[in-house]
């Protein structure tokens, strides 16, 4: 750690310096030096950001993903011992450049996995029941009871659920689905041993097979060069016309134009979209323009419940304090 009079934390998240200082105040007795917080934002010049990063002991990343951490910025981080990202996703950080400089990047581990899993199951049932249409119709004085029956509404019971990406969130989804009596398939880069699959009540399926057999498909892979546009026209056309797709992962993983066509032309029955390749997506985005389809659109809130946000803040702060005390960080994603 540097021999300065205080520990310097550079915060890229849009929170006031005074609030950040207050969050760290209860931990001051555990440290040998006071903490100073410098907040930077995308509005600041690179010169100002450079000056702050050169002094930093720890960097807290931007939870709104507006300020990327580039290879150039890593070069300025002479004393940085940790980049603590207060979210699960970290695709705005050049983690390889950080690793080359010996800087660990940590996310918040499983702090909001349960929240995303609950969102996923909530939206699946709402889509199967066409809940948004039912609510809007009745609110507008339209009694669409027969229309909904004719369109088809479905139970979750007895269906096949395909989970793409069987990490923390994927497993929380599987755990929560047990009481619903569904068959669970999963696809992941890494297959689990068969005993583990049996213990978790899931079966492995290659992606095309999972897409063909599932009534509900939910996406829980991170955004990487391998997962970008992992679900495109070819994959959507493999799905059943009664199937639904839930994407609370990252917008770029799905070809959004193809998904818009899949919904408007009836290749699939519905979709829930929490994330977009551009956020906010704007009114001319293909998924925002869609009318009269079974879609649930939310503004990247699957993992941002009030409960999850307090777990995220505590996980981030405790990780920073751990490193300032000279202990190794947890939830490191690049080393
Ligand atoms: P995780 O790292 O625990 O799990 C990801 C899984 O994906 C791993 O099992 C990994 O092996 C698998 N995977 C990676 N690349 C793959 C590939 N090319 N093919 C198949 N499988 C692959 O991550 P997690 O905590 O479960 O989170 C998953 C993603 O959810 C995050 O990266 C983030 O983008 C997103 N997320 C969104 C929100 C939200 O609010 N919408 C909140 C939290 C997380």
XYZ file of C-alpha atoms and ligand atoms in Angstrom:
379
model
C 0.000 0.000 0.000
C 1.205 3.538 -0.678
C 2.831 5.601 2.121
C 0.349 8.497 1.812
C -1.432 9.887 4.890
C -4.771 8.441 3.857
C -6.148 5.658 1.686
C -7.522 7.060 -1.553
C -10.641 5.442 -2.985
C -11.620 6.618 -6.452
C -15.325 6.067 -7.026
C -16.675 5.931 -10.581
C -20.240 5.135 -9.445
C -22.734 8.019 -9.496
C -22.900 8.466 -5.696
C -21.884 11.679 -3.887
C -18.443 11.710 -2.222
C -20.075 12.511 1.153
C -22.333 9.436 0.893
C -19.366 7.214 0.010
C -17.406 8.599 2.974
C -20.350 7.882 5.292
C -20.490 4.285 4.051
C -16.848 3.722 4.953
C -16.971 5.632 8.281
C -17.966 2.598 10.441
C -14.835 0.765 9.244
C -12.338 3.543 10.077
C -11.421 1.979 13.454
C -10.251 -1.178 11.614
C -7.767 0.790 9.474
C -4.466 2.484 10.297
C -5.179 5.529 8.102
C -8.286 7.565 7.243
C -10.103 7.044 3.945
C -10.410 9.790 1.364
C -12.942 9.376 -1.447
C -12.546 11.033 -4.851
C -15.592 10.732 -7.132
C -15.116 10.874 -10.908
C -17.753 10.658 -13.628
C -17.974 10.311 -17.435
C -18.390 14.111 -17.562
C -14.852 14.623 -16.193
C -11.888 15.139 -18.518
C -9.458 12.238 -18.953
C -6.853 14.530 -17.336
C -8.934 14.732 -14.131
C -9.628 10.983 -14.165
C -5.908 10.300 -14.742
C -4.929 12.513 -11.801
C -7.367 10.682 -9.503
C -6.325 7.200 -10.676
C -2.636 7.978 -10.160
C -3.370 8.587 -6.451
C -5.820 5.711 -5.954
C -5.331 2.702 -3.668
C -8.697 1.226 -4.644
C -11.091 1.993 -7.505
C -14.834 1.428 -7.224
C -16.252 0.822 -10.724
C -19.372 2.384 -12.212
C -22.554 0.396 -11.471
C -24.343 2.357 -14.234
C -21.722 1.077 -16.744
C -21.318 4.585 -18.240
C -17.621 4.956 -17.414
C -15.597 2.054 -18.847
C -12.229 1.114 -17.341
C -9.895 0.905 -20.314
C -6.351 -0.391 -20.787
C -5.210 3.248 -20.886
C -6.741 3.894 -17.449
C -5.013 0.786 -16.039
C -1.690 2.397 -16.999
C -2.472 5.307 -14.641
C -3.191 3.012 -11.672
C 0.240 2.920 -10.050
C -0.881 1.852 -6.528
C -4.257 0.281 -7.130
C -4.750 -2.988 -5.213
C -8.336 -3.636 -6.197
C -10.996 -2.565 -8.661
C -14.250 -3.350 -6.851
C -17.164 -3.414 -9.295
C -20.515 -2.987 -7.497
C -22.463 -5.317 -9.829
C -22.277 -8.845 -11.219
C -21.549 -7.775 -14.804
C -18.160 -6.242 -15.552
C -18.083 -6.187 -19.354
C -17.249 -2.421 -19.316
C -13.894 -3.199 -17.637
C -10.864 -4.393 -19.606
C -10.154 -7.164 -17.106
C -7.265 -8.596 -19.111
C -5.447 -5.240 -19.188
C -6.007 -5.013 -15.408
C -4.624 -8.553 -14.928
C -1.522 -7.658 -16.972
C -0.919 -4.777 -14.554
C -1.479 -7.159 -11.594
C -4.699 -5.396 -10.558
C -7.454 -7.727 -9.333
C -10.994 -6.912 -10.468
C -13.774 -8.174 -8.182
C -17.539 -8.225 -8.728
C -20.205 -8.798 -6.073
C -20.367 -12.580 -6.425
C -23.821 -13.843 -5.590
C -25.140 -10.638 -3.963
C -28.018 -10.281 -6.452
C -28.273 -13.795 -7.907
C -31.489 -14.573 -5.990
C -33.058 -11.289 -7.154
C -32.374 -12.086 -10.821
C -33.652 -15.653 -10.308
C -36.913 -14.358 -8.779
C -37.302 -11.860 -11.665
C -36.794 -14.684 -14.169
C -39.501 -16.889 -12.666
C -41.856 -13.932 -12.127
C -41.670 -12.859 -15.793
C -41.971 -16.440 -17.067
C -45.278 -16.993 -15.275
C -46.518 -13.534 -16.289
C -45.735 -14.275 -19.967
C -47.300 -17.746 -19.861
C -50.505 -16.134 -18.493
C -50.269 -13.048 -20.795
C -50.578 -10.998 -17.606
C -49.652 -7.613 -19.126
C -52.371 -7.871 -21.800
C -54.952 -9.056 -19.233
C -54.120 -6.133 -16.935
C -54.121 -3.490 -19.684
C -57.365 -4.792 -21.219
C -59.289 -4.720 -17.933
C -57.795 -1.312 -17.027
C -59.105 0.020 -20.354
C -62.597 -1.400 -19.775
C -62.136 -4.378 -22.135
C -63.278 -7.792 -20.834
C -60.854 -10.042 -22.799
C -61.622 -13.306 -20.957
C -62.481 -15.290 -24.125
C -59.789 -13.641 -26.234
C -57.131 -14.666 -23.694
C -58.435 -18.228 -23.614
C -58.341 -18.362 -27.403
C -54.836 -16.904 -27.544
C -53.720 -19.607 -25.090
C -52.422 -19.196 -21.545
C -50.316 -21.830 -19.846
C -49.260 -23.287 -16.480
C -45.618 -23.567 -15.568
C -46.392 -27.021 -14.140
C -45.232 -29.859 -16.372
C -43.183 -27.666 -18.719
C -39.538 -27.928 -19.731
C -37.300 -25.022 -18.679
C -33.958 -24.516 -20.436
C -31.293 -22.568 -18.552
C -28.457 -21.124 -20.659
C -25.483 -20.466 -18.366
C -25.507 -22.567 -15.213
C -23.521 -20.291 -12.884
C -24.747 -18.520 -9.786
C -27.987 -17.136 -11.246
C -28.765 -20.196 -13.382
C -28.458 -22.418 -10.309
C -30.646 -20.136 -8.188
C -33.300 -20.358 -10.915
C -33.068 -24.174 -10.888
C -33.245 -24.279 -7.079
C -36.393 -22.103 -7.058
C -38.073 -24.104 -9.830
C -38.132 -27.310 -7.832
C -41.573 -26.673 -6.330
C -43.092 -26.022 -9.752
C -42.673 -29.609 -11.035
C -40.859 -28.707 -14.245
C -38.189 -30.578 -16.169
C -34.945 -28.568 -16.152
C -32.349 -28.648 -18.929
C -29.169 -26.586 -18.811
C -26.464 -25.631 -21.271
C -23.113 -24.280 -20.104
C -19.559 -24.120 -21.410
C -18.669 -26.493 -18.583
C -20.740 -29.598 -17.924
C -21.209 -30.729 -14.314
C -20.485 -34.306 -13.214
C -23.577 -36.514 -13.601
C -23.932 -37.002 -9.822
C -24.059 -33.222 -9.350
C -26.660 -32.893 -12.121
C -28.800 -35.547 -10.407
C -28.414 -33.793 -7.048
C -29.555 -30.459 -8.581
C -32.353 -32.138 -10.577
C -31.081 -30.913 -13.971
C -30.022 -32.537 -17.257
C -27.375 -31.203 -19.642
C -28.386 -30.476 -23.248
C -26.369 -28.946 -26.089
C -27.768 -25.510 -27.031
C -29.776 -26.536 -30.162
C -31.416 -29.418 -28.270
C -32.231 -27.189 -25.288
C -33.830 -24.607 -27.598
C -35.914 -27.239 -29.419
C -37.201 -28.945 -26.266
C -37.800 -26.045 -23.882
C -41.036 -24.171 -23.221
C -39.171 -21.507 -21.286
C -35.593 -20.476 -22.096
C -33.722 -18.150 -19.741
C -30.303 -16.660 -20.433
C -27.695 -16.355 -17.654
C -24.312 -16.246 -19.433
C -22.009 -13.208 -19.175
C -21.400 -11.030 -22.237
C -18.156 -12.147 -23.896
C -16.934 -12.393 -27.492
C -18.284 -15.988 -27.424
C -21.755 -15.144 -26.115
C -22.399 -12.025 -28.223
C -25.426 -12.773 -30.490
C -25.470 -16.340 -29.105
C -29.248 -16.248 -29.706
C -29.891 -15.120 -33.268
C -32.458 -15.924 -35.958
C -31.226 -19.517 -36.360
C -31.546 -20.223 -32.636
C -34.925 -18.458 -32.278
C -36.308 -20.499 -35.168
C -35.394 -23.688 -33.279
C -37.722 -22.711 -30.419
C -41.362 -23.852 -30.153
C -44.052 -21.347 -31.266
C -45.444 -21.583 -27.712
C -42.042 -20.974 -26.074
C -40.906 -17.883 -24.219
C -37.451 -16.328 -23.865
C -36.220 -14.421 -20.813
C -33.096 -12.261 -21.069
C -31.959 -10.689 -17.808
C -28.285 -11.100 -18.776
C -26.987 -8.631 -21.398
C -28.705 -7.168 -24.477
C -25.882 -8.026 -26.879
C -26.288 -11.773 -26.204
C -29.519 -11.760 -28.241
C -29.868 -10.453 -31.801
C -32.499 -7.849 -30.903
C -33.730 -7.362 -34.507
C -34.256 -11.117 -34.842
C -36.072 -11.296 -31.473
C -38.396 -8.460 -32.541
C -39.251 -10.411 -35.716
C -39.656 -13.651 -33.742
C -42.296 -11.945 -31.581
C -44.124 -10.054 -34.305
C -44.143 -13.031 -36.729
C -45.010 -15.599 -34.014
C -41.886 -17.791 -34.115
C -42.147 -17.728 -30.300
C -44.954 -16.784 -27.902
C -43.321 -14.177 -25.712
C -40.210 -12.604 -24.226
C -39.063 -10.718 -21.165
C -36.230 -8.273 -21.782
C -34.462 -6.511 -18.913
C -31.288 -5.564 -20.799
C -30.558 -3.919 -24.163
C -27.482 -3.490 -26.332
C -27.906 0.272 -25.780
C -29.287 1.462 -22.451
C -31.608 3.289 -22.354
C -32.761 1.782 -25.668
C -34.740 4.731 -27.121
C -38.118 4.654 -28.840
C -36.790 3.481 -32.222
C -35.169 0.342 -30.736
C -36.666 -2.767 -32.444
C -37.908 -4.226 -29.147
C -39.383 -0.932 -27.934
C -41.218 -0.238 -31.215
C -43.111 -3.557 -31.011
C -46.857 -3.273 -30.410
C -49.460 -5.935 -29.565
C -47.009 -8.699 -28.704
C -46.491 -10.667 -25.505
C -43.426 -8.842 -24.211
C -42.336 -7.596 -20.787
C -39.795 -4.773 -20.999
C -37.985 -3.607 -17.861
C -35.128 -1.100 -17.372
C -32.252 -3.359 -16.200
C -33.745 -3.931 -12.754
C -33.701 -7.735 -12.446
C -30.878 -7.658 -9.919
C -31.531 -4.224 -8.439
C -34.074 -4.780 -5.682
C -33.666 -2.663 -2.551
C -32.567 -5.847 -0.732
C -29.985 -6.705 -3.398
C -28.625 -3.144 -3.524
C -27.842 -3.203 0.177
C -26.125 -6.614 -0.232
C -24.164 -5.171 -3.211
C -23.021 -2.110 -1.238
C -21.998 -4.200 1.791
C -20.126 -6.764 -0.347
C -18.252 -3.985 -2.174
C -17.350 -2.019 0.959
C -16.249 -5.090 2.890
C -14.054 -6.165 -0.022
C -12.416 -2.724 -0.190
C -11.812 -2.705 3.587
C -10.408 -6.246 3.405
C -7.808 -5.094 0.862
C -6.964 -1.896 2.769
C -6.278 -4.117 5.816
C -3.821 -6.115 3.697
C -6.061 -9.161 3.208
C -6.751 -10.765 -0.205
C -9.967 -9.680 -1.986
C -12.893 -12.047 -2.653
C -14.965 -12.488 -5.869
C -11.940 -11.772 -8.109
C -12.832 -12.373 -11.775
C -9.548 -11.834 -13.624
C -6.813 -13.757 -11.771
P -21.627 -16.648 -13.316
O -20.266 -16.258 -13.748
O -21.818 -17.188 -11.936
O -22.246 -17.709 -14.350
C -22.139 -17.589 -15.737
C -22.162 -18.976 -16.347
O -22.098 -18.831 -17.761
C -20.971 -19.853 -15.936
O -21.414 -21.100 -15.470
C -20.152 -19.974 -17.221
O -19.465 -21.209 -17.327
C -21.225 -19.833 -18.275
N -20.670 -19.392 -19.563
C -19.759 -18.412 -19.811
N -19.493 -18.325 -21.131
C -20.258 -19.276 -21.734
C -20.419 -19.683 -23.077
N -19.737 -19.103 -24.071
N -21.262 -20.692 -23.330
C -21.953 -21.302 -22.332
N -21.838 -20.969 -21.037
C -21.006 -19.960 -20.741
O -22.525 -15.350 -13.543
P -23.922 -15.015 -12.858
O -23.668 -14.389 -11.530
O -24.819 -16.194 -12.941
O -24.432 -13.830 -13.822
C -24.670 -14.052 -15.201
C -24.894 -12.734 -15.910
O -26.125 -12.152 -15.483
C -23.874 -11.638 -15.568
O -22.696 -11.780 -16.303
C -24.616 -10.360 -15.919
O -24.395 -10.055 -17.279
C -26.078 -10.756 -15.738
N -26.704 -10.040 -14.607
C -27.735 -9.190 -14.875
C -28.370 -8.522 -13.835
C -29.555 -7.629 -14.095
O -29.894 -6.805 -13.253
N -30.220 -7.770 -15.221
C -27.916 -8.696 -12.513
C -26.881 -9.587 -12.274
C -26.279 -10.255 -13.329
